[in-house]
Short mmCIF file of C-alpha atoms in Angstrom, two decimals:
data_model
loop_
_atom_site.label_atom_id
_atom_site.label_comp_id
_atom_site.label_asym_id
_atom_site.label_seq_id
_atom_site.Cartn_x
_atom_site.Cartn_y
_atom_site.Cartn_z
CA MET A 1 0.00 0.00 0.00
CA SER A 2 1.19 3.52 -0.73
CA ALA A 3 2.10 5.58 2.31
CA VAL A 4 0.42 8.94 2.78
CA PRO A 5 2.96 11.74 2.28
CA GLY A 6 4.00 13.98 5.15
CA GLN A 7 3.28 17.70 5.36
CA THR A 8 4.63 20.52 7.48
CA VAL A 9 3.36 20.86 11.04
CA GLY A 10 2.78 24.55 10.18
CA PRO A 11 3.02 27.56 12.46
CA PHE A 12 -0.10 26.84 14.54
CA PHE A 13 0.82 23.45 15.99
CA HIS A 14 0.64 24.95 19.49
CA LEU A 15 -3.09 24.73 19.08
CA GLY A 16 -3.23 21.00 18.48
CA LEU A 17 -0.07 19.39 19.74
CA GLU A 18 0.67 21.29 22.94
CA TYR A 19 -0.55 20.07 26.30
CA PRO A 20 0.51 20.54 29.93
CA GLN A 21 3.74 18.82 31.04
CA MET A 22 4.36 17.41 27.58
CA ASN A 23 8.13 17.85 28.03
CA GLU A 24 8.17 16.46 31.58
CA LEU A 25 8.81 12.72 31.30
CA VAL A 26 9.58 13.06 35.01
CA PRO A 27 8.76 16.06 37.21
CA PRO A 28 11.53 18.69 36.87
CA ALA A 29 12.01 18.83 40.64
CA SER A 30 12.47 15.08 40.88
CA PRO A 31 15.94 14.22 42.20
CA ARG A 32 16.24 11.68 39.37
CA ALA A 33 15.51 14.23 36.63
CA VAL A 34 18.07 15.25 34.03
CA ARG A 35 17.49 18.09 31.61
CA LEU A 36 17.94 17.30 27.90
CA HIS A 37 17.94 20.56 26.00
CA GLY A 38 19.34 22.45 23.04
CA ARG A 39 18.67 24.90 20.25
CA VAL A 40 17.22 24.35 16.81
CA THR A 41 18.84 26.56 14.16
CA ASP A 42 18.45 27.07 10.42
CA GLY A 43 20.93 27.34 7.54
CA GLU A 44 22.01 30.81 8.63
CA GLY A 45 22.38 29.85 12.28
CA ASN A 46 19.20 31.67 13.23
CA PRO A 47 16.88 30.15 15.84
CA VAL A 48 13.85 28.19 14.65
CA PRO A 49 11.15 29.41 17.05
CA ASP A 50 8.38 27.22 15.66
CA ALA A 51 9.74 23.69 15.87
CA VAL A 52 8.43 20.67 17.76
CA ILE A 53 10.84 18.06 19.08
CA GLU A 54 9.76 14.62 20.25
CA ILE A 55 11.83 12.04 22.10
CA TRP A 56 11.23 8.34 22.62
CA GLN A 57 13.58 6.35 24.80
CA ALA A 58 14.22 3.28 26.91
CA ASP A 59 14.16 3.57 30.70
CA PRO A 60 17.44 3.68 32.71
CA GLN A 61 17.52 -0.14 32.79
CA GLY A 62 17.27 -0.28 28.98
CA ALA A 63 13.67 -1.51 28.91
CA VAL A 64 11.48 -0.33 26.02
CA LEU A 65 8.26 0.71 27.73
CA ARG A 66 4.68 -0.11 26.75
CA THR A 67 3.03 2.18 29.25
CA PRO A 68 0.40 4.79 28.35
CA GLY A 69 0.04 8.05 30.24
CA SER A 70 2.24 10.45 28.25
CA LEU A 71 -0.69 12.85 27.71
CA ARG A 72 -2.14 12.71 31.18
CA ARG A 73 0.96 12.59 33.37
CA ASP A 74 0.42 11.20 36.83
CA GLY A 75 3.76 12.53 38.07
CA TRP A 76 5.07 9.05 38.73
CA THR A 77 4.80 6.71 35.71
CA PHE A 78 7.70 6.90 33.28
CA THR A 79 6.39 6.38 29.73
CA GLY A 80 9.53 7.14 27.70
CA TRP A 81 7.87 9.66 25.39
CA GLY A 82 7.76 13.44 25.39
CA ARG A 83 7.22 16.48 23.19
CA ALA A 84 8.63 20.01 23.41
CA ALA A 85 8.11 23.22 21.44
CA THR A 86 10.95 25.63 20.82
CA ASP A 87 10.83 29.12 22.34
CA PRO A 88 11.59 32.40 20.48
CA ASP A 89 15.31 31.61 20.82
CA GLY A 90 14.88 28.18 19.23
CA HIS A 91 15.45 26.49 22.60
CA TYR A 92 13.68 23.32 23.74
CA GLN A 93 14.00 21.27 26.91
CA PHE A 94 12.89 17.96 28.39
CA PHE A 95 13.03 16.69 31.94
CA THR A 96 13.65 12.99 31.78
CA LEU A 97 15.75 10.02 32.87
CA GLU A 98 18.83 8.89 31.01
CA PRO A 99 18.11 5.90 28.80
CA GLY A 100 19.94 2.64 29.40
CA ALA A 101 21.30 0.34 26.72
CA THR A 102 18.55 -1.84 25.28
CA GLU A 103 21.09 -4.62 24.63
CA PRO A 104 24.29 -5.12 26.63
CA ASP A 105 26.62 -4.05 23.80
CA ARG A 106 24.60 -1.13 22.42
CA ALA A 107 25.17 2.56 23.03
CA PRO A 108 22.14 4.19 24.68
CA PHE A 109 20.37 7.02 22.87
CA PHE A 110 17.21 9.09 22.68
CA ALA A 111 15.28 8.60 19.42
CA VAL A 112 14.33 12.09 18.20
CA THR A 113 11.87 13.51 15.66
CA VAL A 114 11.93 17.11 14.46
CA PHE A 115 8.95 19.01 13.05
CA ALA A 116 8.83 22.69 12.06
CA ARG A 117 7.13 25.28 9.93
CA GLY A 118 9.15 25.29 6.72
CA LEU A 119 10.01 21.62 7.09
CA LEU A 120 7.85 19.67 4.66
CA ASP A 121 8.31 16.32 6.38
CA ARG A 122 9.45 15.24 9.81
CA LEU A 123 13.09 14.36 10.40
CA PHE A 124 14.47 11.51 12.49
CA THR A 125 17.74 11.52 14.38
CA ARG A 126 19.38 10.04 17.49
CA ALA A 127 20.90 11.73 20.52
CA TYR A 128 23.49 9.40 22.06
CA LEU A 129 24.73 9.68 25.63
CA PRO A 130 28.35 10.85 25.57
CA ASP A 131 29.85 8.66 28.28
CA HIS A 132 30.39 5.27 26.71
CA PRO A 133 33.43 5.67 24.44
CA ASP A 134 33.78 1.93 23.79
CA LEU A 135 30.14 1.49 22.87
CA LEU A 136 30.13 4.67 20.77
CA ALA A 137 33.25 3.55 18.93
CA GLY A 138 31.56 0.27 17.99
CA ASP A 139 28.14 1.68 17.17
CA ALA A 140 26.88 0.69 13.72
CA LEU A 141 25.32 4.07 12.93
CA LEU A 142 28.19 6.21 14.21
CA GLU A 143 30.71 4.03 12.39
CA SER A 144 28.86 4.56 9.13
CA VAL A 145 28.80 8.37 9.46
CA ALA A 146 31.74 10.51 8.29
CA PRO A 147 33.95 11.15 11.38
CA GLU A 148 33.53 14.93 11.21
CA ARG A 149 29.72 14.61 11.41
CA ARG A 150 29.50 12.07 14.26
CA ALA A 151 29.51 14.71 16.99
CA THR A 152 26.13 15.99 15.73
CA LEU A 153 24.58 12.75 17.04
CA ILE A 154 26.15 12.82 20.51
CA THR A 155 24.88 14.86 23.45
CA ARG A 156 27.23 17.02 25.49
CA ARG A 157 27.22 16.56 29.26
CA GLU A 158 26.79 19.55 31.56
CA PRO A 159 25.94 19.77 35.26
CA GLY A 160 22.42 18.40 35.67
CA GLY A 161 21.90 17.41 32.11
CA LEU A 162 22.67 16.88 28.48
CA VAL A 163 22.84 19.31 25.55
CA PHE A 164 21.70 18.36 22.06
CA ASP A 165 21.64 21.13 19.45
CA ILE A 166 19.87 20.50 16.14
CA ARG A 167 21.07 22.26 12.99
CA LEU A 168 18.64 21.83 10.13
CA GLN A 169 21.06 23.00 7.44
CA GLY A 170 24.59 24.20 6.76
CA ASP A 171 27.72 24.10 8.96
CA GLY A 172 27.43 21.31 11.48
CA GLU A 173 24.18 20.08 9.92
CA THR A 174 22.74 17.33 12.11
CA VAL A 175 22.83 13.84 10.65
CA PHE A 176 19.20 12.91 9.95
CA LEU A 177 18.14 9.32 9.48
CA THR A 178 16.05 7.20 7.22
CA TYR A 179 15.16 3.54 7.67
CA PRO A 180 14.89 0.69 5.15
CA ARG A 181 11.09 0.59 5.02
CA LEU A 182 10.61 4.31 5.03
CA ARG A 183 10.00 5.84 1.65
CA ASP A 184 11.60 9.23 1.74
CA SER A 185 12.06 11.16 -1.47
CA TRP A 186 14.70 13.57 -0.27
CA ALA A 187 18.22 12.73 -1.27
CA MET B 1 10.91 41.40 -3.60
CA GLU B 2 7.66 39.65 -2.94
CA SER B 3 6.82 36.92 -5.42
CA SER B 4 3.51 36.88 -7.23
CA GLN B 5 1.28 33.86 -7.60
CA ALA B 6 2.42 33.70 -11.24
CA ASP B 7 6.07 33.44 -10.10
CA ILE B 8 5.16 30.65 -7.69
CA ASN B 9 3.14 28.85 -10.36
CA ARG B 10 6.16 28.90 -12.69
CA GLU B 11 8.35 27.44 -9.96
CA ILE B 12 5.76 24.77 -9.14
CA GLU B 13 5.59 23.84 -12.81
CA ALA B 14 9.38 23.64 -13.12
CA ALA B 15 9.66 21.47 -9.99
CA ALA B 16 6.97 19.16 -11.33
CA GLN B 17 9.24 18.33 -14.27
CA GLN B 18 11.91 16.95 -11.89
CA PRO B 19 11.64 13.30 -10.86
CA GLY B 20 9.76 13.05 -7.58
CA GLY B 21 8.99 10.34 -5.10
CA PRO B 22 5.92 9.70 -3.01
CA GLN B 23 7.02 12.04 -0.20
CA PRO B 24 7.24 15.85 -0.33
CA LYS B 25 10.44 17.37 -1.63
CA ILE B 26 11.88 18.95 1.47
CA ASP B 27 14.02 21.17 -0.75
CA TYR B 28 11.06 22.96 -2.30
CA ALA B 29 11.75 26.65 -2.81
CA PRO B 30 8.18 27.68 -3.82
CA TYR B 31 7.43 27.13 -0.11
CA ARG B 32 9.68 29.98 0.96
CA SER B 33 10.04 28.98 4.60
CA SER B 34 11.65 25.70 3.53
CA ILE B 35 14.68 27.34 1.94
CA LEU B 36 16.84 27.58 5.10
CA ARG B 37 15.16 24.76 6.96
CA HIS B 38 15.76 21.63 4.92
CA PRO B 39 18.86 19.45 5.40
CA LYS B 40 21.18 19.53 2.39
CA GLN B 41 22.88 16.26 3.23
CA PRO B 42 21.02 13.10 2.19
CA ALA B 43 19.27 11.23 4.98
CA HIS B 44 21.53 8.57 6.45
CA LEU B 45 20.15 5.04 6.06
CA VAL B 46 20.26 2.99 9.25
CA ASP B 47 18.67 -0.19 10.57
CA PRO B 48 16.31 0.62 13.42
CA GLU B 49 17.28 -0.53 16.92
CA SER B 50 14.99 -1.83 19.69
CA VAL B 51 13.54 1.48 20.82
CA GLU B 52 12.86 2.56 17.23
CA LEU B 53 10.97 -0.68 16.61
CA TRP B 54 8.27 0.34 19.07
CA ALA B 55 5.99 3.34 19.19
CA PRO B 56 4.97 5.04 22.43
CA ALA B 57 1.79 3.63 23.93
CA PHE B 58 -1.36 5.67 24.39
CA GLY B 59 -4.62 4.56 25.90
CA HIS B 60 -8.04 5.74 26.94
CA ARG B 61 -6.34 6.97 30.07
CA ASP B 62 -4.73 9.63 27.85
CA VAL B 63 -7.72 10.78 25.82
CA ALA B 64 -11.38 11.26 26.75
CA VAL B 65 -13.99 10.07 24.23
CA ASP B 66 -15.44 13.60 23.98
CA GLU B 67 -12.20 14.96 22.58
CA ALA B 68 -13.11 13.51 19.15
CA ASP B 69 -16.04 15.92 18.88
CA LEU B 70 -14.80 19.42 18.09
CA THR B 71 -18.36 20.79 18.03
CA ILE B 72 -19.16 20.28 21.73
CA GLN B 73 -16.21 21.96 23.39
CA HIS B 74 -18.03 25.18 24.25
CA ALA B 75 -21.42 26.29 25.50
CA GLY B 76 -22.77 27.08 22.02
CA THR B 77 -22.73 25.50 18.58
CA PRO B 78 -19.88 26.47 16.24
CA ILE B 79 -20.69 28.20 12.96
CA GLY B 80 -20.13 26.37 9.68
CA GLU B 81 -20.76 23.15 7.83
CA ARG B 82 -20.86 20.28 10.31
CA ILE B 83 -18.79 17.35 9.01
CA VAL B 84 -17.68 13.91 10.12
CA VAL B 85 -14.21 12.77 9.09
CA THR B 86 -13.57 9.07 9.52
CA GLY B 87 -11.31 6.35 8.21
CA ARG B 88 -8.71 3.83 9.21
CA VAL B 89 -5.02 4.09 10.11
CA LEU B 90 -3.15 1.22 8.45
CA ASP B 91 0.49 0.28 8.13
CA GLY B 92 2.17 -0.24 4.76
CA ASP B 93 1.19 -3.91 4.80
CA GLY B 94 -2.49 -3.09 5.31
CA ARG B 95 -2.60 -4.01 8.99
CA PRO B 96 -4.66 -1.79 11.28
CA VAL B 97 -2.81 0.50 13.66
CA ALA B 98 -4.94 0.00 16.76
CA ASN B 99 -4.94 1.88 20.04
CA GLN B 100 -2.79 4.72 18.79
CA LEU B 101 -3.17 8.43 19.22
CA VAL B 102 -4.59 10.60 16.41
CA GLU B 103 -4.39 14.37 16.94
CA VAL B 104 -6.04 17.00 14.71
CA TRP B 105 -6.03 20.78 14.58
CA GLN B 106 -7.58 23.20 12.12
CA ALA B 107 -8.92 26.66 11.34
CA ASN B 108 -12.58 27.53 11.88
CA ALA B 109 -15.19 27.91 9.11
CA ALA B 110 -13.92 31.43 8.38
CA GLY B 111 -10.32 30.27 7.95
CA ARG B 112 -9.07 31.57 11.30
CA TYR B 113 -7.00 29.63 13.82
CA ARG B 114 -7.53 30.23 17.48
CA HIS B 115 -3.91 31.21 17.83
CA GLN B 116 -2.32 34.50 18.78
CA ARG B 117 -0.06 34.45 15.74
CA ASP B 118 -2.95 34.11 13.30
CA GLN B 119 -3.72 37.75 12.50
CA HIS B 120 -5.85 37.06 9.43
CA PRO B 121 -8.84 39.42 9.86
CA ALA B 122 -11.50 36.71 9.74
CA PRO B 123 -13.72 36.22 12.78
CA HIS B 124 -12.93 33.93 15.66
CA ASP B 125 -15.71 31.55 16.60
CA PRO B 126 -16.20 31.61 20.38
CA ASN B 127 -17.61 28.09 20.15
CA PHE B 128 -14.79 26.52 18.18
CA THR B 129 -11.22 25.82 19.25
CA GLY B 130 -10.30 23.47 16.40
CA VAL B 131 -8.44 20.79 18.35
CA GLY B 132 -9.34 17.10 18.67
CA ARG B 133 -7.84 13.79 19.72
CA CYS B 134 -8.86 10.16 19.64
CA ILE B 135 -7.46 6.67 20.08
CA THR B 136 -7.84 4.30 17.11
CA GLY B 137 -10.15 1.32 17.49
CA PRO B 138 -9.15 -2.37 17.12
CA ASP B 139 -9.59 -2.06 13.33
CA GLY B 140 -7.48 1.13 13.21
CA SER B 141 -10.56 3.32 12.81
CA TYR B 142 -10.84 6.93 13.90
CA ARG B 143 -13.74 9.38 13.74
CA PHE B 144 -13.96 13.11 14.33
CA GLN B 145 -16.98 15.37 14.28
CA THR B 146 -16.01 18.91 13.39
CA ILE B 147 -16.68 21.98 11.21
CA LYS B 148 -15.33 22.27 7.67
CA PRO B 149 -12.36 24.67 7.85
CA GLY B 150 -12.13 27.64 5.50
CA PRO B 151 -9.16 28.54 3.27
CA TYR B 152 -6.89 31.27 4.60
CA PRO B 153 -4.13 33.64 3.43
CA TRP B 154 -0.59 32.94 4.65
CA ARG B 155 1.89 35.44 3.15
CA ASN B 156 4.21 32.96 1.43
CA HIS B 157 3.83 35.26 -1.57
CA LEU B 158 1.40 37.95 -2.69
CA ASN B 159 -2.16 36.60 -2.57
CA ALA B 160 -1.15 33.19 -1.16
CA TRP B 161 -4.13 31.16 0.10
CA ARG B 162 -4.00 27.68 1.60
CA PRO B 163 -6.59 25.12 0.46
CA ALA B 164 -8.88 24.10 3.33
CA HIS B 165 -7.19 21.39 5.38
CA ILE B 166 -7.10 19.58 8.70
CA HIS B 167 -3.70 18.81 10.30
CA PHE B 168 -3.24 15.19 11.42
CA SER B 169 -0.59 13.72 13.72
CA LEU B 170 -0.21 9.92 13.72
CA PHE B 171 1.81 7.15 15.31
CA GLY B 172 2.31 3.63 13.94
CA HIS B 173 3.50 0.35 15.42
CA ASP B 174 7.13 1.61 15.22
CA PHE B 175 8.69 4.96 16.06
CA THR B 176 9.92 5.03 12.44
CA GLN B 177 6.31 5.36 11.21
CA ARG B 178 5.68 8.71 12.91
CA LEU B 179 3.76 11.05 10.57
CA VAL B 180 2.40 14.58 10.62
CA THR B 181 0.38 15.49 7.55
CA GLN B 182 -2.66 17.43 6.31
CA MET B 183 -5.99 16.20 4.98
CA TYR B 184 -7.56 18.18 2.14
CA PHE B 185 -11.09 18.33 0.72
CA PRO B 186 -11.95 17.09 -2.79
CA GLY B 187 -12.13 19.55 -5.67
CA ASP B 188 -10.44 22.50 -3.97
CA PRO B 189 -9.64 25.20 -6.58
CA LEU B 190 -6.55 26.24 -4.58
CA PHE B 191 -4.68 22.92 -5.02
CA ALA B 192 -2.81 23.99 -8.14
CA LEU B 193 -1.66 27.23 -6.50
CA ASP B 194 -0.46 25.86 -3.15
CA PRO B 195 3.27 25.13 -2.79
CA ILE B 196 2.79 23.01 0.37
CA TYR B 197 0.38 20.65 -1.40
CA GLN B 198 2.43 20.74 -4.63
CA SER B 199 5.67 19.88 -2.78
CA ILE B 200 4.57 16.30 -3.41
CA THR B 201 5.36 16.20 -7.09
CA ASP B 202 3.91 12.74 -7.80
CA PRO B 203 0.21 13.41 -8.56
CA LYS B 204 -0.89 9.98 -7.34
CA ALA B 205 0.86 10.46 -4.00
CA ARG B 206 -0.61 13.96 -3.69
CA GLU B 207 -4.13 12.60 -4.11
CA LEU B 208 -3.58 10.38 -1.07
CA LEU B 209 -3.98 13.53 1.02
CA VAL B 210 -7.46 14.26 -0.31
CA ALA B 211 -10.46 12.83 1.56
CA ALA B 212 -13.41 11.40 -0.35
CA TYR B 213 -16.92 12.71 0.14
CA ASP B 214 -18.89 9.69 1.38
CA HIS B 215 -22.67 9.86 1.38
CA ASP B 216 -22.80 6.84 3.69
CA VAL B 217 -20.93 8.87 6.31
CA THR B 218 -23.28 11.81 5.77
CA THR B 219 -26.19 11.67 8.22
CA PRO B 220 -29.73 13.00 7.61
CA GLU B 221 -30.42 16.52 8.87
CA TRP B 222 -27.09 16.59 10.70
CA SER B 223 -23.72 16.53 8.92
CA THR B 224 -21.89 15.76 5.69
CA GLY B 225 -19.29 13.00 5.75
CA TYR B 226 -15.77 12.45 4.50
CA ARG B 227 -13.71 9.29 4.48
CA TRP B 228 -9.93 9.34 4.62
CA ASP B 229 -7.79 6.25 5.18
CA ILE B 230 -4.26 6.95 6.34
CA VAL B 231 -1.55 4.50 5.31
CA LEU B 232 1.73 4.80 7.19
CA THR B 233 5.01 3.32 6.00
CA GLY B 234 5.74 -0.35 6.59
CA THR B 235 6.61 -1.57 10.04
CA HIS B 236 10.01 -3.21 10.56
CA ARG B 237 8.74 -5.91 12.85
CA THR B 238 5.71 -8.18 12.91
CA PRO B 239 3.09 -6.35 14.94
CA LEU B 240 2.07 -8.39 17.94
CA GLU B 241 -1.29 -8.98 19.54
CA SER B 242 -0.08 -6.57 22.22
CA ASP B 243 -0.09 -3.74 19.66
CA THR B 244 -3.87 -3.89 19.69
CA GLU B 245 -4.38 -4.17 23.44
CA GLU B 246 -4.47 -1.46 26.01
CA HIS B 247 -1.47 -1.35 28.22
CA ASP B 248 -2.58 0.34 31.35
CA ALA B 249 0.05 -0.28 33.94
#
């Protein structure tokens, strides 16, 4: 069957996609919380103030969760999914837990989707944790990416959290992903 | 200098001569906002890993049944043509995507969004917000009751008007099937002039975004009906029974 094409999320997504605590996978004040944040910028390095970022991740033990409750947060259940809108400076943030490795020899990462006005289809990428040099060195995706672009897929650690900037175009353009069964036209 | 509709039409026509696939061209200059916002490097092909082989779970705990009716969210009745939009969410192999979240948002009958940044001087409707959600049924079905949105101007170029549309956000069995798109109404005279719609250069693929008027969905003395089935890309794994069950912890 032919897949329905994507379309831009448009400028008014706040109306339909925003909801309370959408970026709080755990409560921000929780002692377990880490902040995952960054800026989305365009081909001229200007902020993209109307982007939506989503993350999907394993829990700290590496379990892929099958738990609803991402829209009506109960303040306790960790569902592994969150959504954030960028602010006028192109900045987004999540409060979450660090994902664990889903298999013993795999590098843990956040799966990320990017939507924006001006972006005609969503983009996929990964945000790896920075602290596992051995696992990162052996990671199938990172190994297949040109060395000078690998850093765009790896978060930077800072006190209390992780930084992941997303550049849609130009210098330091983020590596965006496609998958074997996904029929993207852009190349 | 601001482009005219004739300039945009020429660009749309030129782009239509290039080979195109079933997805929008993300490098599509007639949609001016895309110029600095599309990656120039090709997408990097990768095999999905565990977490990417599953989609987040949603359930009736997340969405109330009433949220699928956009006409009952306020004290009064919204103005405009009452419509029902229904269909099924399927994966690329024709299997239903059950128990997944469908989100919609749209302008009102006058073509105005209830959003601070929409300054188009058409009236707000105090009885219409234009936001709905539902969870797909066991057969992948969804159903919204709403008001037919109007076309609206959007300043991409001089005299730019969007065809009437409803925004849809969808999840599949896998994270890799995530889709945000727009549903259009049949026979809209603005199709040929709209660079967002025309960014899909394959006419057959483009038509997949257009709902069908369905007289069996239309109900007497109440509303007209549209049917729109949404096919996502193929899943990478065999969907399990558990993809169709609720997973309340």
